[in-house]
Coordinates of C-alpha atoms and ligand atoms in Angstrom, one line a residue:
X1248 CA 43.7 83.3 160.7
X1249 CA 40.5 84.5 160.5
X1250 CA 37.4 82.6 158.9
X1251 CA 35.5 85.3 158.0
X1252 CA 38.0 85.6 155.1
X1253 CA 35.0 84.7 152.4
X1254 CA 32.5 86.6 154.0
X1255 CA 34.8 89.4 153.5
X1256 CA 35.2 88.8 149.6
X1257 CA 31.4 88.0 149.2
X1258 CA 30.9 91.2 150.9
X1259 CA 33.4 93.1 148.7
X1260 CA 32.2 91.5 145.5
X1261 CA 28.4 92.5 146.8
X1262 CA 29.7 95.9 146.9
X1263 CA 32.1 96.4 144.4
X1264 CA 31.1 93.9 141.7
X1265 CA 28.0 96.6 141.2
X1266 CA 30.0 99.4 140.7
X1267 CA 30.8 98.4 137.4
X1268 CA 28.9 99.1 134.7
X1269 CA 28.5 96.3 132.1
X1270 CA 30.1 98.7 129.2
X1271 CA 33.0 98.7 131.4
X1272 CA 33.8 94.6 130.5
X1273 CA 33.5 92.3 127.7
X1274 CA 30.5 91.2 126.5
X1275 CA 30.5 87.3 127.1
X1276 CA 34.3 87.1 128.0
X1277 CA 34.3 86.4 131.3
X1278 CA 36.1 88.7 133.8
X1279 CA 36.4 88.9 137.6
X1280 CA 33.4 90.3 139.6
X1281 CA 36.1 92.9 140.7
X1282 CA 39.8 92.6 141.1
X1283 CA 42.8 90.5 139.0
X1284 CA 41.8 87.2 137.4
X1285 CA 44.1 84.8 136.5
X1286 CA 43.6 80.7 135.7
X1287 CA 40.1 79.1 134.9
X1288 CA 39.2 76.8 137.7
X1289 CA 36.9 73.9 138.5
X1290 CA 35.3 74.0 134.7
X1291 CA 32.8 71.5 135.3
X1292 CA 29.0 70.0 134.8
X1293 CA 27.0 69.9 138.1
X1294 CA 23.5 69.3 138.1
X1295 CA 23.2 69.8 134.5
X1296 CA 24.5 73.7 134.7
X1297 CA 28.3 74.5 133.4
X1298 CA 30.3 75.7 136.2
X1299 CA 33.2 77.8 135.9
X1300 CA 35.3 79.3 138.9
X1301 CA 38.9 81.8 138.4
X1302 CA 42.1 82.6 140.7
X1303 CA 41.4 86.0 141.6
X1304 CA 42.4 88.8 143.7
X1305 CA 39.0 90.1 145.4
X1306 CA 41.0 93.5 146.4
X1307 CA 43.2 94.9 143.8
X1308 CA 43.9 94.1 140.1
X1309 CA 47.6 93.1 141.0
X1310 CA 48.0 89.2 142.0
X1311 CA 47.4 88.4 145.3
X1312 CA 46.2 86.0 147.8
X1313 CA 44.4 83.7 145.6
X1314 CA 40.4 83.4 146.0
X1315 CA 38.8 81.5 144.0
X1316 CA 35.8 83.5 142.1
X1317 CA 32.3 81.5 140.3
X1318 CA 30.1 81.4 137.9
X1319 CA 27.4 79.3 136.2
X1320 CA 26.0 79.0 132.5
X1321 CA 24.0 77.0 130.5
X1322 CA 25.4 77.6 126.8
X1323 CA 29.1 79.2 127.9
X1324 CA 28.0 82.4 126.9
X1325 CA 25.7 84.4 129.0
X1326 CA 27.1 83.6 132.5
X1327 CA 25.5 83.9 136.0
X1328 CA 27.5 85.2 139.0
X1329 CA 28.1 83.8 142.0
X1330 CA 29.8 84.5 145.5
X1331 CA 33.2 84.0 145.7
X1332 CA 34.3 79.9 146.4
X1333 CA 37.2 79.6 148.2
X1334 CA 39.3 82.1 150.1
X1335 CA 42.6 81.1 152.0
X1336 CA 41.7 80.8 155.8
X1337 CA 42.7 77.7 156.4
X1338 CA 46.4 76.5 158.1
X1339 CA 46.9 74.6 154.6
X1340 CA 45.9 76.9 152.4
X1341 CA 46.7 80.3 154.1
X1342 CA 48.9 81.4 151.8
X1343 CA 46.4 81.1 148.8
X1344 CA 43.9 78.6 147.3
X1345 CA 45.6 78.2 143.5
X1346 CA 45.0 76.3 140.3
X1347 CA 41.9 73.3 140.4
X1348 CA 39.3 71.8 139.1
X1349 CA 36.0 69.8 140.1
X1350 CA 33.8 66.8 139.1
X1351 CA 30.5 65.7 140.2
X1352 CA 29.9 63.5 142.5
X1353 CA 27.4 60.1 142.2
X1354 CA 25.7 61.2 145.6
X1355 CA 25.2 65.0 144.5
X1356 CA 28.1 67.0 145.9
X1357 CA 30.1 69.1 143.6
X1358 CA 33.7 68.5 145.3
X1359 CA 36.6 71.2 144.0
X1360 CA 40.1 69.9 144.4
X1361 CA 42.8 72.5 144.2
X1362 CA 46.2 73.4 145.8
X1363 CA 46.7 74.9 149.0
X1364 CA 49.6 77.0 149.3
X1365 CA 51.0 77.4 153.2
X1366 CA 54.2 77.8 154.1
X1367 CA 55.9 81.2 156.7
X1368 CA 58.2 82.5 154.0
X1369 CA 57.7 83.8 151.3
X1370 CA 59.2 81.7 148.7
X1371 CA 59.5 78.7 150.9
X1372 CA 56.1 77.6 149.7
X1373 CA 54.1 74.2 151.1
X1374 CA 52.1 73.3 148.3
X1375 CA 49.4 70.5 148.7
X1376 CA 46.3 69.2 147.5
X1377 CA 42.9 69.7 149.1
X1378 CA 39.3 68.9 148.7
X1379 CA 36.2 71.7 149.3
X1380 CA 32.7 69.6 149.6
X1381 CA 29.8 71.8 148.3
X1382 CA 26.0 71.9 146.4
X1383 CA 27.1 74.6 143.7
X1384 CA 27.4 77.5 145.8
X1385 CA 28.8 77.2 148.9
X1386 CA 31.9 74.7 149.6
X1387 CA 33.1 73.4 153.0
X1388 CA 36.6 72.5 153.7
X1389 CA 37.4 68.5 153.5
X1390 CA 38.4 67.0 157.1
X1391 CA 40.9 65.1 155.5
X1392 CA 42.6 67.8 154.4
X1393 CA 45.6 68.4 152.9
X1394 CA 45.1 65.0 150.4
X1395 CA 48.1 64.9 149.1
X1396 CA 51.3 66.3 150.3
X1397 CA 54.8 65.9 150.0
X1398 CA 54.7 62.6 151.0
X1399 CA 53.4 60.9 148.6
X1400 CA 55.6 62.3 145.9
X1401 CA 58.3 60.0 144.1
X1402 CA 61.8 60.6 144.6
X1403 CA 63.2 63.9 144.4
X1404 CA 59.7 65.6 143.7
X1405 CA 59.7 68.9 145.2
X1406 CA 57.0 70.0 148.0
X1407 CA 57.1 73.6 146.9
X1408 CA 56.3 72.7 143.5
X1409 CA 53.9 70.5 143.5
X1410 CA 50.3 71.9 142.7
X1411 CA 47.5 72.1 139.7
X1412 CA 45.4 68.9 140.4
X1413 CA 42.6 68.5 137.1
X1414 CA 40.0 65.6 138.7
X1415 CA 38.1 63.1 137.0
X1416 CA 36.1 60.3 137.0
X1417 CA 37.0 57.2 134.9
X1418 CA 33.6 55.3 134.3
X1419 CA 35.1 52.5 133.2
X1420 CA 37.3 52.0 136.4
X1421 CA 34.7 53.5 138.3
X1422 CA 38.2 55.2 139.7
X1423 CA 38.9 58.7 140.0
X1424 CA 41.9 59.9 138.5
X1425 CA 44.6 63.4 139.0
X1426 CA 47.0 64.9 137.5
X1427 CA 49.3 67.6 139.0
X1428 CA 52.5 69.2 138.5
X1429 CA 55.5 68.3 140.4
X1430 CA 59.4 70.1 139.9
X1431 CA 61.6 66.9 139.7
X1432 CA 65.0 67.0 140.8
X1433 CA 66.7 68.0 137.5
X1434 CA 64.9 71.3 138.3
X1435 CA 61.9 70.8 135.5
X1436 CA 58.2 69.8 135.8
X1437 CA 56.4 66.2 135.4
X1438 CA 52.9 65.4 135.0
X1439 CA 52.1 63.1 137.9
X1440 CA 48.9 60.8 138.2
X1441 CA 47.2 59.8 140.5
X1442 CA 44.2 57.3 142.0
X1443 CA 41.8 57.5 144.0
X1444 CA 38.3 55.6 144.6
X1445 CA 36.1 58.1 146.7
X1446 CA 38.0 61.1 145.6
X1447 CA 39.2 61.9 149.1
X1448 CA 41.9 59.2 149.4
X1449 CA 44.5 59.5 147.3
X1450 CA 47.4 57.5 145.8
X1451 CA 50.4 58.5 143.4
X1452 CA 50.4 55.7 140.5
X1453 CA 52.8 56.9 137.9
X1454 CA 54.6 59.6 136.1
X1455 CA 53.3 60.5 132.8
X1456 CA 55.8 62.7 130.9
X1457 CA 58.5 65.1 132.1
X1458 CA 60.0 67.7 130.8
X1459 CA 63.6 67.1 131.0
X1460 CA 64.7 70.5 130.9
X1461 CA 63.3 70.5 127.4
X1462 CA 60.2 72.1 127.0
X1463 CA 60.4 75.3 129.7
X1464 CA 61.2 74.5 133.5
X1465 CA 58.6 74.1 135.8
X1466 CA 55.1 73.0 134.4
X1467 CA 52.2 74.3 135.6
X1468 CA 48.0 73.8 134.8
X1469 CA 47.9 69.8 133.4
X1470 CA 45.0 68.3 131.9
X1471 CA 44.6 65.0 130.2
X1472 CA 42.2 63.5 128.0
X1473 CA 41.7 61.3 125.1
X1474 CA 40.7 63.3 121.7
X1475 CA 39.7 61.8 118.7
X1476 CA 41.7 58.4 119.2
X1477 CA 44.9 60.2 120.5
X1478 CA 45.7 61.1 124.4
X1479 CA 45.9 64.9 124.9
X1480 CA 48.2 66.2 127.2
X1481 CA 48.0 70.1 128.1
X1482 CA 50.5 71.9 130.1
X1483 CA 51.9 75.2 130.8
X1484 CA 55.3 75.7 130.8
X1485 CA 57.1 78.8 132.4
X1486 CA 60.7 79.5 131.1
X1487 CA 60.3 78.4 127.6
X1488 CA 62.9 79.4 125.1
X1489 CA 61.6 80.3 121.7
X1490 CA 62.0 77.8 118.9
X1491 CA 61.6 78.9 115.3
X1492 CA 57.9 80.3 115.2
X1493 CA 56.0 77.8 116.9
X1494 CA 56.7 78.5 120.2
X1495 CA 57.7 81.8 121.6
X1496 CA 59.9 82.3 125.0
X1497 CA 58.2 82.6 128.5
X1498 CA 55.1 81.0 129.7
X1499 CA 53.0 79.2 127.2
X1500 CA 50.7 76.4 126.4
X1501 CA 52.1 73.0 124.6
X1502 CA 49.4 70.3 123.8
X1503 CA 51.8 66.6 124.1
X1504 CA 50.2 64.6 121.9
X1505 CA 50.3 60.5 122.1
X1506 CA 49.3 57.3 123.3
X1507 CA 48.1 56.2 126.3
X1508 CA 48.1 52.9 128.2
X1509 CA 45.8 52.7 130.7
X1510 CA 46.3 49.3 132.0
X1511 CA 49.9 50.2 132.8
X1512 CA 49.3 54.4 132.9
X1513 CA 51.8 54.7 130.4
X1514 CA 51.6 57.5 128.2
X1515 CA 53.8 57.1 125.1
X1516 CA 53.9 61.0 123.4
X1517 CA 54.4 61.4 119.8
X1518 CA 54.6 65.3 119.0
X1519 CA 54.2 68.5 120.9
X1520 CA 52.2 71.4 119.4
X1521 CA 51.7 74.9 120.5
X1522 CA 47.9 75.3 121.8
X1523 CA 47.5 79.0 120.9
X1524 CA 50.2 80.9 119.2
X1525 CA 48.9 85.0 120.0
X1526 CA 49.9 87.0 122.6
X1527 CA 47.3 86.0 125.8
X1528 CA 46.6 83.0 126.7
X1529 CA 47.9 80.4 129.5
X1530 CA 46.9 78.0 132.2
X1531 CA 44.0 76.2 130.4
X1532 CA 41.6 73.7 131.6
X1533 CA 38.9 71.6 129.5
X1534 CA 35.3 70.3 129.9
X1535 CA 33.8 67.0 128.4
X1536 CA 30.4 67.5 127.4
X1537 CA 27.6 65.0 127.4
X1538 CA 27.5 65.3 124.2
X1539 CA 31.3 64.1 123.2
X1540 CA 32.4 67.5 123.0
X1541 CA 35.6 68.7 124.6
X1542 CA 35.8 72.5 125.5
X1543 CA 38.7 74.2 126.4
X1544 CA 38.6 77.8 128.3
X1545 CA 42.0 79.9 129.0
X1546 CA 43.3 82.8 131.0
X1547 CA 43.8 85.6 128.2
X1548 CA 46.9 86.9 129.3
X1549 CA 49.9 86.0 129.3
X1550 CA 51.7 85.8 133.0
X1551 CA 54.3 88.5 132.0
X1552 CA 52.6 91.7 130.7
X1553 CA 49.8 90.7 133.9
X1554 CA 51.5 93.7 135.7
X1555 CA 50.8 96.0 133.0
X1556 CA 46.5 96.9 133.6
X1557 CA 45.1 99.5 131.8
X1558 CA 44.8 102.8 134.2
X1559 CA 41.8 103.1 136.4
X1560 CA 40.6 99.8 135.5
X1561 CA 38.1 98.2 138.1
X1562 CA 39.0 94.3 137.0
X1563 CA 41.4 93.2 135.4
X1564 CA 42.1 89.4 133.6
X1565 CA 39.7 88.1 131.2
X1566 CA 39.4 84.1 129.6
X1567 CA 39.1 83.2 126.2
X1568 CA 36.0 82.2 124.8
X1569 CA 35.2 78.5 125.3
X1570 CA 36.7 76.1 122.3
X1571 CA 35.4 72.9 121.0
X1572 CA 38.6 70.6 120.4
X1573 CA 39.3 68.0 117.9
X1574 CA 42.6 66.2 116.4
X1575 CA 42.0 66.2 112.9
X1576 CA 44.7 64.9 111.0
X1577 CA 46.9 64.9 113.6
X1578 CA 46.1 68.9 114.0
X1579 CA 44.9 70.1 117.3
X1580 CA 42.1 71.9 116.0
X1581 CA 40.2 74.8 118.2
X1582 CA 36.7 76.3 116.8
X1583 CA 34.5 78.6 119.4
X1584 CA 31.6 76.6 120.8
X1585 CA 28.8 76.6 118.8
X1586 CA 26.2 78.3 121.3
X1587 CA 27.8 81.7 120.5
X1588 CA 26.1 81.4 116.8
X1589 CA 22.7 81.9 118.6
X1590 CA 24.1 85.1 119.9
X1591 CA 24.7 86.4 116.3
X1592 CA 22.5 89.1 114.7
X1593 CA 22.7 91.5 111.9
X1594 CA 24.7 89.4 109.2
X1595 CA 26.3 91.8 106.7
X1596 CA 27.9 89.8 103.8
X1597 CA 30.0 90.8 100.9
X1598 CA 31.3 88.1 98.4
X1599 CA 33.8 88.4 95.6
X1600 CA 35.4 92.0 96.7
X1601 CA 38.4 93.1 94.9
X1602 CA 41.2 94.7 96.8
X1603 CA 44.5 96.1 95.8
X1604 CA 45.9 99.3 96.0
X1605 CA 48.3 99.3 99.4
X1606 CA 49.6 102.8 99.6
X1607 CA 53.2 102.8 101.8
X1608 CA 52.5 101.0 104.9
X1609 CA 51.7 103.4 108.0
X1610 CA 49.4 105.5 105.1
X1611 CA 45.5 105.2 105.1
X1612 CA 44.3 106.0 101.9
X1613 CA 44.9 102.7 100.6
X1614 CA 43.0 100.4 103.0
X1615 CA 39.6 99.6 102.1
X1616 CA 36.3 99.7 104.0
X1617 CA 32.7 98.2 103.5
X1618 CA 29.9 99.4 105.1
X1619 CA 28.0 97.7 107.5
X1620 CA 32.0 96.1 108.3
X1621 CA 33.1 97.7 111.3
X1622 CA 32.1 97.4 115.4
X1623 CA 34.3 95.6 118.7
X1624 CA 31.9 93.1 119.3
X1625 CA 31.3 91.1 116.3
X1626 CA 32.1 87.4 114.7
X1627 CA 33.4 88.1 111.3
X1628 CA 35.3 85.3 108.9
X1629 CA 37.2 86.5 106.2
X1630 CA 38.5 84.3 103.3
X1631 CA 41.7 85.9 100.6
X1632 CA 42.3 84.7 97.5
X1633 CA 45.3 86.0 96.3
X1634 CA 46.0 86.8 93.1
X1635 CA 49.4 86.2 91.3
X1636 CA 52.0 88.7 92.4
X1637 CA 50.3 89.7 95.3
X1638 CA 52.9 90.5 98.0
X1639 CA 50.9 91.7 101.1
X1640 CA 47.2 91.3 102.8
X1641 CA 46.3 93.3 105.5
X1642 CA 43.0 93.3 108.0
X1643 CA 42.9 96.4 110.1
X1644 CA 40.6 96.0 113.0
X1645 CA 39.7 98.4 116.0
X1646 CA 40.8 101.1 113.9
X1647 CA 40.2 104.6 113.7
X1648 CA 43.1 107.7 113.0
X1649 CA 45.3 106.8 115.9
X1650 CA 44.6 103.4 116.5
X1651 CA 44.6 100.1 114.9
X1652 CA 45.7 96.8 115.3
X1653 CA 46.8 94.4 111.8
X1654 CA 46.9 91.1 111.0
X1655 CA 49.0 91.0 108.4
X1656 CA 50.0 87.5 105.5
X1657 CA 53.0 87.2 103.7
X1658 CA 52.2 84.7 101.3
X1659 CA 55.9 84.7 99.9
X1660 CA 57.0 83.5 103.2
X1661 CA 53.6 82.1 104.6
X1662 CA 54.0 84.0 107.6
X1663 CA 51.0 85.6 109.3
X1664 CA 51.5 88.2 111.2
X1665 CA 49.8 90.1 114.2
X1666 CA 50.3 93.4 115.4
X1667 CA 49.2 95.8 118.4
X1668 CA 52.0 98.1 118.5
X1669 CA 49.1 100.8 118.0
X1670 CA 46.6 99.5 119.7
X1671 CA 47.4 102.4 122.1
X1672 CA 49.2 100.1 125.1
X1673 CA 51.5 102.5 127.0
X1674 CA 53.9 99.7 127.9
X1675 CA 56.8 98.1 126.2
X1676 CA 56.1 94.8 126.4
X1677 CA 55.0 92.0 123.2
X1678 CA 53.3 93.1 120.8
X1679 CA 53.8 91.0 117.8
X1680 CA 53.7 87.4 117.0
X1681 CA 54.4 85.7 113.8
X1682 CA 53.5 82.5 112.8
X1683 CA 53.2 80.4 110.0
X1684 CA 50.1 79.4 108.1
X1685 CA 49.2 77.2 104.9
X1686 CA 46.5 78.1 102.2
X1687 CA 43.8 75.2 101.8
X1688 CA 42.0 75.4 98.8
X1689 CA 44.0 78.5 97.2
X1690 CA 42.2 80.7 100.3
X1691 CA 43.2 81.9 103.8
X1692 CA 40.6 81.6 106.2
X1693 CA 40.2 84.3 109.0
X1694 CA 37.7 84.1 111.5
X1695 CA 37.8 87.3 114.1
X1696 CA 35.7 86.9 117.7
X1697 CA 36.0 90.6 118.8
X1698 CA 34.5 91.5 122.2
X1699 CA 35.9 95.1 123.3
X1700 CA 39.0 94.2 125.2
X1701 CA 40.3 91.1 122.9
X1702 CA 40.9 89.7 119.8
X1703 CA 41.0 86.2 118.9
X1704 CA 41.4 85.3 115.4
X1705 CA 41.0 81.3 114.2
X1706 CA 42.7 80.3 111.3
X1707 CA 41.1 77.8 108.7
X1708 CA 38.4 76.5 110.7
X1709 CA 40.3 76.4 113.7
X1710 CA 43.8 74.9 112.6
X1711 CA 45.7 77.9 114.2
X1712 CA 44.1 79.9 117.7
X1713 CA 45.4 83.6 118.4
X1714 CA 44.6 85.0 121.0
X1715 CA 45.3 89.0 122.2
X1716 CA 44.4 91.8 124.7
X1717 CA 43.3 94.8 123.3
X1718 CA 43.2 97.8 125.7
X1719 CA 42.4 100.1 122.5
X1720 CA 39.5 102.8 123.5
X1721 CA 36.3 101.8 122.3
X1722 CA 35.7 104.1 119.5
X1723 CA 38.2 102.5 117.6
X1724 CA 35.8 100.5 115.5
X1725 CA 36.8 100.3 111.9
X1726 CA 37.9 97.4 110.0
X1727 CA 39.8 97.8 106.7
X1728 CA 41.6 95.8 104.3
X1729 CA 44.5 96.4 102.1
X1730 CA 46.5 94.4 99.4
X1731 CA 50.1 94.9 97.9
X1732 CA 48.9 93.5 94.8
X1733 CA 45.2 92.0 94.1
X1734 CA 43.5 89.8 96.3
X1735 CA 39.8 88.9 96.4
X1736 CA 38.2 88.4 99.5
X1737 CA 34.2 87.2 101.1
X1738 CA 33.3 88.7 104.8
X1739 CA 30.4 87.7 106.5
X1740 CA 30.0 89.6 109.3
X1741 CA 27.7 89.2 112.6
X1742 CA 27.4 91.7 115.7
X1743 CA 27.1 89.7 118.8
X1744 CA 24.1 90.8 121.1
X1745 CA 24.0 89.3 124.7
X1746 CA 20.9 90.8 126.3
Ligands
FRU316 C1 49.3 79.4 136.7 C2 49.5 79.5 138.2 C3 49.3 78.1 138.8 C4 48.9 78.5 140.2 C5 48.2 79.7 140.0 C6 48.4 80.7 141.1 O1 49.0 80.6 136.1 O2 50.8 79.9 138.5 O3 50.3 77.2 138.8 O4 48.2 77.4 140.8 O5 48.6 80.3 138.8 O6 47.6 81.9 140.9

């Protein structure tokens, strides 16, 4: 195996990240310096600068061996790039360095623990925990290495399945703490803790929930974390089966809510709750700010339509624009970080606008437009008041004749519902999501973060997260609005400028 397996990716990156112009990706959505992204990685504080690394694929947009790509910011919005991490050239990792995370270290160095994948068949996977030492740019391979294998899972814990480590430190123990994903032997996932004091010896301690076959099969991505007085338990499940509208089949995000003992690493959960209910998003990992806030960032796709890139693109996977979490009222409750409201220019605001008039769906005429309302890269929050009898509310957004994608409500059924059959995708693969929403106050509050290749929409204040891919071309920039019935709505509007 050769070492020169980063050089080679820095080299490529050097090369080929340059060759893309910066109308060619998002504006402060992050996106691989070249190649297919997949998970966030390694979301951590080191020497007072945010660090951020992906899974990526330095040579094609497909998945492939995993690298692990960086970047730093100070405010989550305007990131720096770095040279590539991680690349697979070691015996333990050869197969691909997948899914971690990082912490600082008291004595300066930024360790990144993550999962080395090894193993001579395909499908007959080794997967195992390792440790890269570095100063925020380059990262040497622990000696120790692997730190956790097979071995030191409980009974019937599959080595093959066994990956996903999120680190951190636990100032009141002065203890680090793990957890990964294991498959168990009824064929599922568990969360899995584990202990460790220098962060390069480890220990298993406990099992903190399982899936049972329940929720999906195999987890995948944990991270745990108290939240407003609860314990927060994220995971990914692949193989979920859809139940009702509040979670959909296939790989998706759950948040387990509940109590957790830490004398006897106990964790007793009390409900599970989808994390974003769009079309994107998967595998997320979260920050803890000095300043008590808890920011989540997401892969933007979700693992089945990843095949499907846009032709001739040059990357491919984005994330989602960091969140600030709370439980509020036993709501998980997802707002974008505040810093992107410095970023915000050219408010255009319309209050008490009348709209009614919905011609037959599929027709134009009826949907209403504002001046000044229209753009991809924008922060807009829409509230609807509907009036008696109103049936339907529609928001069009990177519209023009051909294309558009709609966010529709039905208040008769309080179902919201989001569209991109037209968003001009050429493959057959899911496009709609409903879900359902409440009115607070007698209003439904929209907030849209646009940025040229996504949509995500936050319902009141954060209460519901969607989340979508939107390949539309670029000069699909309207935004209307259109009522079966009479509603009124306010829009306040910002562009987003990143310079
Ligand atoms: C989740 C995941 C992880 C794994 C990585 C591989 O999307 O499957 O479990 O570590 O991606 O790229």
């Amino acid at each position: 195996m050769s070492s020169d397996r980063l050089k080679k990716a820095r080299e490529y990156e050097r090369v080929f990240g340059e060759e893309i112009s910066w109308e060619e990706r998002p504006l402060f959505h992050v996106t691989p310096t070249g190649g297919g992204l997949n998970d966030p990685n390694g979301f951590s504080l080191y020497k007072g600068e945010i660090h951020l690394f992906y899974q990526y694929h330095p040579y094609g947009t497909q998945w492939g061996p995993m690298h692990w790509g960086h970047l730093k910011s100070r405010d989550f919005i305007r990131w720096e790039r770095l040279p590539a991490a991680l690349a697979p050239e070691r015996e333990y990792d050869r197969n691909g360095c997948f899914f971690g995370s990082a912490v600082e270290l008291p004595d300066g160095r930024h360790p990144l623990m993550y999962t080395g994948v090894s193993g001579e068949k395909e499908g007959c996977a080794r997967q195992t925990q390792c440790i890269a030492l570095g100063d925020g740019l380059n990262y040497q391979s622990f000696s120790g290495n692997p730190v956790l294998t097979g071995e030191n899972l409980p009974e019937g814990g599959s080595a093959e399945d066994f990956r996903d480590p999120k680190i951190w430190w636990d100032e009141e123990e002065k203890r680090f703490f793990a957890v990964a994903v294991n498959r168990t032997s009824d064929t599922s996932g568990a969360v899995l803790l584990f202990g460790s004091g220098d962060g390069m010896r480890w220990e298993y301690l406990a099992t903190v929930d399982r899936c049972r076959n329940e929720y999906g099969k195999m987890w995948e991505c944990p991270d745990m974390f108290e939240l407003d007085g609860m314990e927060l338990l994220l995971v990914s499940p692949m193989e979920m089966q859809a139940k009702g509208l509040e979670f959909h089949s296939g790989n998706e995000v759950i948040g387990l809510m509940g109590r957790y003992e830490k004398e006897t690493y106990s964790f007793r959960r009390e409900k599970v709750v989808p994390v974003d209910l769009g079309l994107d998003f998967y595998a997320p990992q979260t920050l803890l700010m000095p300043d008590g806030r808890r920011i989540m960032i997401a892969w933007m796709q979700s693992w089945e339509s990843s095949r499907f890139c846009p032709e001739g693109a040059k990357w491919f996977g984005m994330l989602t624009i960091p969140r600030e979490l709370r439980i509020i009222d036993g709501r998980l409750i997802q707002t974008p970080v505040r810093e992107l409201e410095a970023y915000r220019i050219h408010p255009v605001i319309y209050r008490e606008q009348k709209i009614s008039g919905a011609s037959e769906s599929g027709k134009r005429e009826g949907r209403i437009r504002f001046p000044g309302i229209e753009g991809r890269i924008l922060d807009m929050t829409v509230r609807i008041r509907l009036e008696k009898g109103c049936r339907r509310f529609t928001v069009y957004f990177a519209e023009d004749a051909r294309y558009y994608t709609a966010l529709t409500y039905w208040p008769g059924e309080n179902i919201l519902h989001l569209d991109r059959t037209w968003s001009g995708l050429r493959y057959n693969i899911v496009n709609q999501r409903k879900l359902r929403v409440r009115e607070k106050n007698g209003e439904l509050k929209l907030r849209f973060i646009l940025d040229r290749f996504s949509a995500e929409i936050f319902v009141n204040d954060g209460e519901q997260a969607l989340s979508a891919c939107l390949y539309t071309p670029g000069k699909a920039r309207g935004i209307s609005f259109e009522a079966d019935g009479c509603a009124v709505i306010d829009i306040e509007k910002y562009e987003i400028r990143v310079s």
